XYZ file of C-alpha atoms in Angstrom:
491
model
C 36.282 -18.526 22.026
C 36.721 -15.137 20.325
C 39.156 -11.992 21.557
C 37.644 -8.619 21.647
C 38.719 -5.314 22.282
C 36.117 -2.805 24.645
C 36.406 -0.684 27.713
C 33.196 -0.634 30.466
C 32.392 2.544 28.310
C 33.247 4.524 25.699
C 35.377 6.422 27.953
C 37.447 4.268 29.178
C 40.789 2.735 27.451
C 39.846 -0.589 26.042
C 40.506 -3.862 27.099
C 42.010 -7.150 25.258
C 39.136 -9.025 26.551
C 38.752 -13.459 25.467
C 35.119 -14.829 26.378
C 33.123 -17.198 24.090
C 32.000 -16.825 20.408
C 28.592 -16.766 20.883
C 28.232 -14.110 23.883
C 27.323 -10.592 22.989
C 30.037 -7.404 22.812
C 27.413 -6.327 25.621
C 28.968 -9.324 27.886
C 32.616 -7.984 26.961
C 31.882 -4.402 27.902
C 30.358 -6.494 31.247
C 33.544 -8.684 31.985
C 35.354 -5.280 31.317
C 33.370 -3.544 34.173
C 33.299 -6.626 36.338
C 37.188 -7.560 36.414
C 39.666 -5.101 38.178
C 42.497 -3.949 36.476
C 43.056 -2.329 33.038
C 45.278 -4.939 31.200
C 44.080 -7.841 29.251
C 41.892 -10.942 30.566
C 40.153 -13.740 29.583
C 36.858 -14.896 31.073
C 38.111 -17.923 32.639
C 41.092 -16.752 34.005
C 39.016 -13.466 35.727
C 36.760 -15.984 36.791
C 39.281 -18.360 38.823
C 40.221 -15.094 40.373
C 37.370 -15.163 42.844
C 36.202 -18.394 42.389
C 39.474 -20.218 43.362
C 39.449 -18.150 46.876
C 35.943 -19.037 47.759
C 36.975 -23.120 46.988
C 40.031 -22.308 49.507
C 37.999 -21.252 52.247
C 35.249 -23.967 51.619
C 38.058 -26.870 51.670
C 39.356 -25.306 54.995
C 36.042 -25.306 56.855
C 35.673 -29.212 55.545
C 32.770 -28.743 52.921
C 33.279 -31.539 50.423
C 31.321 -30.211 47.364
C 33.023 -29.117 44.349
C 32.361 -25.189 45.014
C 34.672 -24.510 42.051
C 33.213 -26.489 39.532
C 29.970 -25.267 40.328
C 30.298 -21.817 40.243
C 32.910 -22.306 37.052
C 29.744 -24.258 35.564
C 26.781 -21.511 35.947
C 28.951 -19.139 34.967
C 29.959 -21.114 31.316
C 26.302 -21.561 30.866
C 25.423 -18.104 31.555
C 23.108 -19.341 34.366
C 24.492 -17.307 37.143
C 27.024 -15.167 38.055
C 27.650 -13.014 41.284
C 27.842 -8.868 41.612
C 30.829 -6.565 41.286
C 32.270 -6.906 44.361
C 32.547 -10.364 44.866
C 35.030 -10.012 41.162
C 36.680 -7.469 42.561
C 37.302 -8.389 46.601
C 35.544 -5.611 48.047
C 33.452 -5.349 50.804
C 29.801 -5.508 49.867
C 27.417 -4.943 53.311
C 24.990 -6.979 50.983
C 26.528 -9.101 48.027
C 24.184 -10.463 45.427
C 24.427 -13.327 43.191
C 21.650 -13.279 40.334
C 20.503 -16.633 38.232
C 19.597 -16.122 34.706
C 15.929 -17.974 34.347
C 15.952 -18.988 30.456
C 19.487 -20.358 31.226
C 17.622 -22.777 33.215
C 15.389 -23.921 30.431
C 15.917 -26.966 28.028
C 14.328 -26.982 24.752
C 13.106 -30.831 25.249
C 13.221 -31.544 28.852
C 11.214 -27.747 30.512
C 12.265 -26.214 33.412
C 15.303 -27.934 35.221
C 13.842 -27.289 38.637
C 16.810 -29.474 39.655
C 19.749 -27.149 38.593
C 17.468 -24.076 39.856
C 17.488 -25.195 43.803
C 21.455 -26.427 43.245
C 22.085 -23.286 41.580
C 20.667 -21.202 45.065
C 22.156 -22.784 47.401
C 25.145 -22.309 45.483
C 25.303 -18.814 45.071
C 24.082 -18.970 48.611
C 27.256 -20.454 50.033
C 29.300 -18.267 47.423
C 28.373 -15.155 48.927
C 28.554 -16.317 52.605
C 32.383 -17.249 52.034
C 32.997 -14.535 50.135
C 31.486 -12.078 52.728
C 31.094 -13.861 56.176
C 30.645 -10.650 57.762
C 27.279 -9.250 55.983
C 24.073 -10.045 57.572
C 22.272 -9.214 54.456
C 22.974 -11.395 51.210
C 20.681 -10.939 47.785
C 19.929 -14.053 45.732
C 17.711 -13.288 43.061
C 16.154 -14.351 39.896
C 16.265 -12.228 36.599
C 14.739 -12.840 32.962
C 11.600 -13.961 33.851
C 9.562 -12.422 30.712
C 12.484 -14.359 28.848
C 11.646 -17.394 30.733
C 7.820 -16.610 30.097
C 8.328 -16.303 26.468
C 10.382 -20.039 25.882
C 7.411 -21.557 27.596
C 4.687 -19.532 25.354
C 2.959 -18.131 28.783
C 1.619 -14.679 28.186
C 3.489 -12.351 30.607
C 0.140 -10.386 31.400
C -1.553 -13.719 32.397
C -2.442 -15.520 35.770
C -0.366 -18.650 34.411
C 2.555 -16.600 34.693
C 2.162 -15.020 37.817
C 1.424 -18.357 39.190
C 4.871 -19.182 37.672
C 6.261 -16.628 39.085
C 5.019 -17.042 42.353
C 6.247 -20.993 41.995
C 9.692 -19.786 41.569
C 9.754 -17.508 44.347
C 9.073 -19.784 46.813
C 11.518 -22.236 45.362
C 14.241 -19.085 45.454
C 13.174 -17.843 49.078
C 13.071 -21.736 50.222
C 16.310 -22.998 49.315
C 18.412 -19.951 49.898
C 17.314 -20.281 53.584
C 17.975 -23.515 53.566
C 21.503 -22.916 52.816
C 21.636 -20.150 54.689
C 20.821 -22.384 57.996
C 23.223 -24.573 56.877
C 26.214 -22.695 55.819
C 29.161 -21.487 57.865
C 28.576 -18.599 59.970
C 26.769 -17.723 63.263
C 23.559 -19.003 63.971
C 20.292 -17.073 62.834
C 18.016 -15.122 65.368
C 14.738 -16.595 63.955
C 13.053 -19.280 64.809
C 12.806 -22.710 62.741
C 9.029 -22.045 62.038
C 9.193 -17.781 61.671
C 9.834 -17.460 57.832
C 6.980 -19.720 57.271
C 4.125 -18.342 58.905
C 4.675 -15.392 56.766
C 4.714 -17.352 53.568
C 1.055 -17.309 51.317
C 0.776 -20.836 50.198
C 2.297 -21.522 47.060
C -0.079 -22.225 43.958
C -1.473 -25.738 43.807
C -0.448 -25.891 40.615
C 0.948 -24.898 37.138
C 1.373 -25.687 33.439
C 5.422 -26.658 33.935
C 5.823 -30.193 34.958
C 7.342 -30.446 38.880
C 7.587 -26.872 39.358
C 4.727 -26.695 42.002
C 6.054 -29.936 43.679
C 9.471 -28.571 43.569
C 7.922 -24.831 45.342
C 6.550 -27.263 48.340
C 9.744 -29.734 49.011
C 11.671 -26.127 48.871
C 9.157 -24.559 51.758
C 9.414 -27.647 53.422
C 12.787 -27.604 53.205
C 13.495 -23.845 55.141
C 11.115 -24.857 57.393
C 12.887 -28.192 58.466
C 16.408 -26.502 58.035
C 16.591 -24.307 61.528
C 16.562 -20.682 61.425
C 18.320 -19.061 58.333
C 21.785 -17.508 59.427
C 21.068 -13.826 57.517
C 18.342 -11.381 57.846
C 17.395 -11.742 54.431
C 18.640 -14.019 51.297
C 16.631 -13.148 48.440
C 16.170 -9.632 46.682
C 15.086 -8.633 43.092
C 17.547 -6.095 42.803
C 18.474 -3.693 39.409
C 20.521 -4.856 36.942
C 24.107 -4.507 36.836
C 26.952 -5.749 34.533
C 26.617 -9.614 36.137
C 23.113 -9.155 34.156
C 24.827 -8.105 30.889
C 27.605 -10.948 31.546
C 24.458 -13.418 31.686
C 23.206 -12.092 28.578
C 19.815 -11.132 30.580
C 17.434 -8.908 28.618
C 14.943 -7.991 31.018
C 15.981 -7.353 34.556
C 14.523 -9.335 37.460
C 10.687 -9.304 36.902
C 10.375 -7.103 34.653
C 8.515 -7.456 30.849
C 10.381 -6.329 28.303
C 7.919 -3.504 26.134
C 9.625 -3.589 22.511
C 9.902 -7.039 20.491
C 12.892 -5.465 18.903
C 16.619 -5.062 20.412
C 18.835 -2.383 19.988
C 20.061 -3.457 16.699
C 16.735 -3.406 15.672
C 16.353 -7.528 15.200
C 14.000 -9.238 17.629
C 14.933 -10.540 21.052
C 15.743 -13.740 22.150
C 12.489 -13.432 23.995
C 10.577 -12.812 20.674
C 12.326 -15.390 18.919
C 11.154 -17.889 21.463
C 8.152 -17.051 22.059
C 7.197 -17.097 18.080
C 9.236 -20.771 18.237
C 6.525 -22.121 21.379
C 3.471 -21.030 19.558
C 4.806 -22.206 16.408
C 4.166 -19.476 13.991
C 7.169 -19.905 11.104
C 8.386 -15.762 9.767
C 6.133 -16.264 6.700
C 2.809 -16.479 9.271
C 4.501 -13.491 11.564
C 4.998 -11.310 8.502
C 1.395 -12.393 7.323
C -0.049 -11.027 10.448
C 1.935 -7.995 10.612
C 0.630 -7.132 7.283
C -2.678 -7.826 8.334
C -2.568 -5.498 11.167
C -2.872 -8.224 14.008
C 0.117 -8.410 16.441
C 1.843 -11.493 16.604
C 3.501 -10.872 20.141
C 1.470 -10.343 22.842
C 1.615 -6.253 24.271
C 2.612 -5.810 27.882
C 1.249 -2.843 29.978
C 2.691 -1.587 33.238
C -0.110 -2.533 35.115
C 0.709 -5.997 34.116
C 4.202 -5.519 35.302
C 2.496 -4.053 38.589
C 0.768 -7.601 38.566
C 3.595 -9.521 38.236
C 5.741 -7.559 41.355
C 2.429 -8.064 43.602
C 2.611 -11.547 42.998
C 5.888 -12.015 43.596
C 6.877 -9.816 46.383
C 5.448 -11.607 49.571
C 7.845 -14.599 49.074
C 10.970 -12.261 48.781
C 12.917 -10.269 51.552
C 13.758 -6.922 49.280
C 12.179 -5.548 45.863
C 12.761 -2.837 43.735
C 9.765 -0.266 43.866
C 6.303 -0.952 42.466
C 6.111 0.372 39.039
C 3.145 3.130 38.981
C 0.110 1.419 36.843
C 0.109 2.938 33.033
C -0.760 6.466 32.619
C -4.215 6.549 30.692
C -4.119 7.381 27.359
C -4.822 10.674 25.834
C -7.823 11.830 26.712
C -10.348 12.913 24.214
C -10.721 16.740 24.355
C -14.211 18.025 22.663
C -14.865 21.017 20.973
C -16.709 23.588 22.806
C -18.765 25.193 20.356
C -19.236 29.214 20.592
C -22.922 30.401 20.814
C -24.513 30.998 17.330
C -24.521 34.578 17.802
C -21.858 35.817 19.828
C -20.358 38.927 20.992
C -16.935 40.756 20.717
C -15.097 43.583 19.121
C -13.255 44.338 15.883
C -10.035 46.497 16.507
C -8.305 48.479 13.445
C -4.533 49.072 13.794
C -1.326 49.268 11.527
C 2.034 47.660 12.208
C 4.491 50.220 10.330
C 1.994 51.028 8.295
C 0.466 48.364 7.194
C -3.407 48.114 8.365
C -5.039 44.970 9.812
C -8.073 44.243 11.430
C -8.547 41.851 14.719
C -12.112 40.424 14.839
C -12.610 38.343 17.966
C -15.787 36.004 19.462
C -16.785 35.619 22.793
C -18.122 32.546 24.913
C -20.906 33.575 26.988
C -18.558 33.797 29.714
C -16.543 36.606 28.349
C -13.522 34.037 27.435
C -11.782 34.066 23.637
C -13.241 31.416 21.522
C -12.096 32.602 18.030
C -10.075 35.231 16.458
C -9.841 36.527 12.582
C -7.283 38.380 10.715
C -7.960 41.301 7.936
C -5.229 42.283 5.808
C -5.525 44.475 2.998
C -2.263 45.401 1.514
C -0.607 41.971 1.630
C -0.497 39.159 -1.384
C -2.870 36.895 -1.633
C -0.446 33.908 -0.428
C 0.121 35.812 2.962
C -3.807 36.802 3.453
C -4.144 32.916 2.963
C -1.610 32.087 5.321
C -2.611 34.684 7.854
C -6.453 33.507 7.512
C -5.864 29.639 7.896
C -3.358 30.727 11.422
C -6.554 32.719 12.629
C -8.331 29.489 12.096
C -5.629 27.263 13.457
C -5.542 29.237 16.405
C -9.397 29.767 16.848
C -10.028 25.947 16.841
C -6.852 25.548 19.769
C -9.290 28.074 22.128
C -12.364 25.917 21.168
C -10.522 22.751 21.998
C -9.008 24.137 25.549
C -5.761 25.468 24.635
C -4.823 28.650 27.295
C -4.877 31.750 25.508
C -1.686 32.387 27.743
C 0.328 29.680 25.541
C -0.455 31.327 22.291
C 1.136 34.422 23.637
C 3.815 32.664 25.346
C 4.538 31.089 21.826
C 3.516 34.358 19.623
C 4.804 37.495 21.480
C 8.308 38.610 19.526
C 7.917 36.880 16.808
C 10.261 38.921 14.436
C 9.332 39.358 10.713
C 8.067 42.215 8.472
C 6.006 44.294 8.339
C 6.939 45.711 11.931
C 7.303 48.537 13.771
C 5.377 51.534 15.219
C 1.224 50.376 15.669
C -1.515 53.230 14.749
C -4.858 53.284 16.018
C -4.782 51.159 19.601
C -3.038 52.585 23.065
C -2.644 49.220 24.504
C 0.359 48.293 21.890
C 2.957 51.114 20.838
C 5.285 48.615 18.543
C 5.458 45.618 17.567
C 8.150 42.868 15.814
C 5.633 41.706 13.466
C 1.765 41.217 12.736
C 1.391 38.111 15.154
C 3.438 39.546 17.720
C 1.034 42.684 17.640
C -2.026 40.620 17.254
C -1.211 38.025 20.464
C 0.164 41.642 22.450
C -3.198 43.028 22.011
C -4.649 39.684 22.733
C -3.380 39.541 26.162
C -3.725 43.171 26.862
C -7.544 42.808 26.945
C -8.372 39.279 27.287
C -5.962 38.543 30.163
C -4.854 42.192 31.392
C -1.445 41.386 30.589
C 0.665 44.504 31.153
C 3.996 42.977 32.069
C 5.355 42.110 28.257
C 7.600 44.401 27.313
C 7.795 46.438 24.834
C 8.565 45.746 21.849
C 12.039 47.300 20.419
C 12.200 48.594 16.740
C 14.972 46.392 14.884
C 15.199 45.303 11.697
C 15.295 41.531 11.408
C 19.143 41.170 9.956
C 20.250 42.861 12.971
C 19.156 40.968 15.772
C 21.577 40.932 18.396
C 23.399 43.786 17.029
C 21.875 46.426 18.349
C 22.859 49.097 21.300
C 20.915 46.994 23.849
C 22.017 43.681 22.725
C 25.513 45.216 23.161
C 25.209 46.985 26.642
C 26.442 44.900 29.502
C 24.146 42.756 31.274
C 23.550 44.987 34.827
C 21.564 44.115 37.553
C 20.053 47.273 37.820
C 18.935 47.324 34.382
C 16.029 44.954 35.840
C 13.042 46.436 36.450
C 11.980 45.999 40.328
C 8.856 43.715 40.248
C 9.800 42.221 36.155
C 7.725 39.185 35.653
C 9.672 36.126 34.725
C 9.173 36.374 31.252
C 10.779 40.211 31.546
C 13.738 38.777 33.174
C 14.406 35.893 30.629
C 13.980 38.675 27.785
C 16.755 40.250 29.314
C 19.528 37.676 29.575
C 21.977 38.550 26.842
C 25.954 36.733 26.560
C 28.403 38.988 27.589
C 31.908 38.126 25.493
């Protein structure tokens, strides 16, 4: 055991909190959340606190089974563990109880299929004592990538789904089992309802006695009676019971990143590099040699895996959306070889410039060049490889419209008072007159206002910056951009 000190956040006062060496600060900051009160606790001692009521009300109905032990047992080896309100004693319309998959898994002897159906039925009970009021109880499954991983089944694969199917019928089987048998009124379904809407399991899979297992727990609900709740099993989000567990992948969900937060690899990784065997030297190896050791997981993969799984359970979380496709690839739509448009002659506070433009056959801007004459050498450069920049943006699709949204005030010298065309009268700098002339006759854009004469070490100092913020300083039909030119802090 090792003492820790952490709140349920970093907001909260923290907690003298005792819970075994080897579990993560993450499973403090869990135990913090899960256990009422703000004083110190200890993981066995919080435990008993709910666990030793639920054994009280089992002996009293005349159930013989060691309900304490049990529960005291999955929670020691992290392989299940109930929600928030069952710790705390509040009423929960539907309490959950989630089982931690790789918990279930023994390096030498697989799957304990065994401990799984003892472990439902279980948390079944559990939650009916604790809660003999809700019609609605959620037992459900969570880690299965991590599960996945320790038997070296690729997530994205039909082995896996079959897996996961497997387990899902062993889940939804037993827990309405227990549910037939366990205290409470009878159900309103009949003894052979929950099966006819059960696919058949899969005939079979690469873990020894899971598929036999997934039929003696069918057979099982069936021969039980009806269950005594509307539903028993749910994949539902994770919560701190998950981080208590140690779970690193909610429900059915694959994990996207080899790496954890603290930047080392997951348990998951870790095991799935010990099933196929590969020692670090052959991982690093590989790395260098640009293959990928761990298998990548896509969302549609993960939409897969929840279609497979979701006819055998009562609730699931939402269906994640497939993967967006990747960027597509834009092409370059070449301008004619001789093209029309216009070269315009102007000066920005007296410094002249010339605007060259080409047209598509269409009329649209394909490319623009700029003309200096007065300027170093460094700034003609600079100025000539923008015009480019920009020129190959309109040839690749870019909207003129977010040039000027990005151009228009841009504030350096030279700047000021522009000679020589009436659709600009000043300007804050060469580009902001250039992409202002731009939009004046290439998208009839009349609503930018003007452009105020400031120098550049005085922004924000001068008499408009300073005049209170009015609402009838605005302009009756300002365009948005207007109005968010206007906004100034008034201290």
């Amino acid at each position: 055991m090792r003492r820790t000190s952490c709140g349920a956040d970093p907001d909260e006062p923290a907690r003298s909190i005792t819970l075994p060496a080897a579990w993560e600060e993450s499973a403090a900051a869990a135990l913090a959340e899960l256990a009422p009160g703000n004083g110190a606790l200890a993981l066995a001692t919080a435990a008993d606190a709910w666990i030793g009521p639920l054994a009280a009300r089992a002996a009293a109905l005349g159930l013989t089974l060691p309900l304490a032990d049990r529960l005291h047992r999955l929670l020691q080896s992290r392989r299940g563990a109930p929600c928030a309100a069952i710790w705390q004693g509040v009423p929960d319309p539907a309490p959950s109880f989630t089982l931690n998959l790789p918990a279930f898994l023994h390096p030498t002897d697989g799957f304990d299929a065994i401990g799984f159906a003892a472990a439902i039925e279980t948390a079944v009970l559990a939650l009916t004592l604790a809660m003999p009021g809700a019609r609605r109880i959620a037992v459900g499954m969570a880690d299965l990538f991590g599960l996945l991983a320790g038997l070296g089944v690729p997530y994205a694969s039909d082995t896996a789904r079959d897996i996961a199917r497997t387990l899902a019928v062993i889940l939804r089987g037993h827990a309405d089992a227990a549910s037939a048998r366990g205290p409470g009124p009878s159900g309103s379904l009949s003894p052979q309802s929950a099966s006819l809407h059960w696919p058949t399991p899969p005939s079979r899979t690469p873990v020894p006695g899971l598929t036999g297992a997934a039929h003696a727990a069918r057979d099982a609900a069936i021969n039980a009676g009806p269950p005594r709740h509307i539903a028993t099993t749910a994949i539902a989000p994770p919560g701190p019971a998950e981080a208590l567990l140690g779970v690193e992948t909610g429900g059915i969900a694959a994990a996207f990143s080899p790496l954890c937060p603290s930047r080392g690899l997951t348990r998951a990784t870790r095991a799935w590099l010990a099933a196929s065997g590969l020692t670090p030297e052959e991982v690093l190896a590989r790395a260098l040699a640009g293959a990928v050791p761990v298998p990548a997981v896509t969302a549609a993969a993960h939409a897969a895996m929840h279609d497979a799984v979701a006819p055998y359970l009562h609730a699931m979380p939402p269906r994640p959306s497939e993967m967006r496709q990747g960027p597509q690839v834009v092409h370059r739509r070449d301008l004619p070889s001789r093209r029309v448009g216009y070269t315009q002659k102007a000066a920005v506070g007296g410094h002249k410039l010339y605007v060259r433009t080409g047209e598509y056959s269409d009329g649209t801007l394909g490319e623009v060049f700029l003309a200096l004459h007065k300027e170093g050498a460094a700034f003609r450069g600079l100025m000539d490889n923008f015009a480019v920049a920009v020129s190959l943006g309109l040839q690749h699709g870019v909207p003129l419209e977010t040039f000027v949204e990005a151009f228009t005030f841009t504030r350096f010298g030279p700047a000021g008072a522009v000679e020589g065309d009436p659709a600009v009268h000043h300007a804050t700098s060469l580009l902001d007159y250039v992409f202002r002339h731009l939009a004046a006759n290439y998208l009839g854009r009349r609503d930018i206002p003007e452009a105020e004469e400031e120098a550049a070490d005085t922004v924000g100092h001068g008499a408009r910056d300073r005049a209170p913020l009015l609402p009838l300083e605005f302009p009756a039909a300002a365009s948005p951009r207007a109005r968010r030119r206007g906004f100034r802090v008034v201290g």
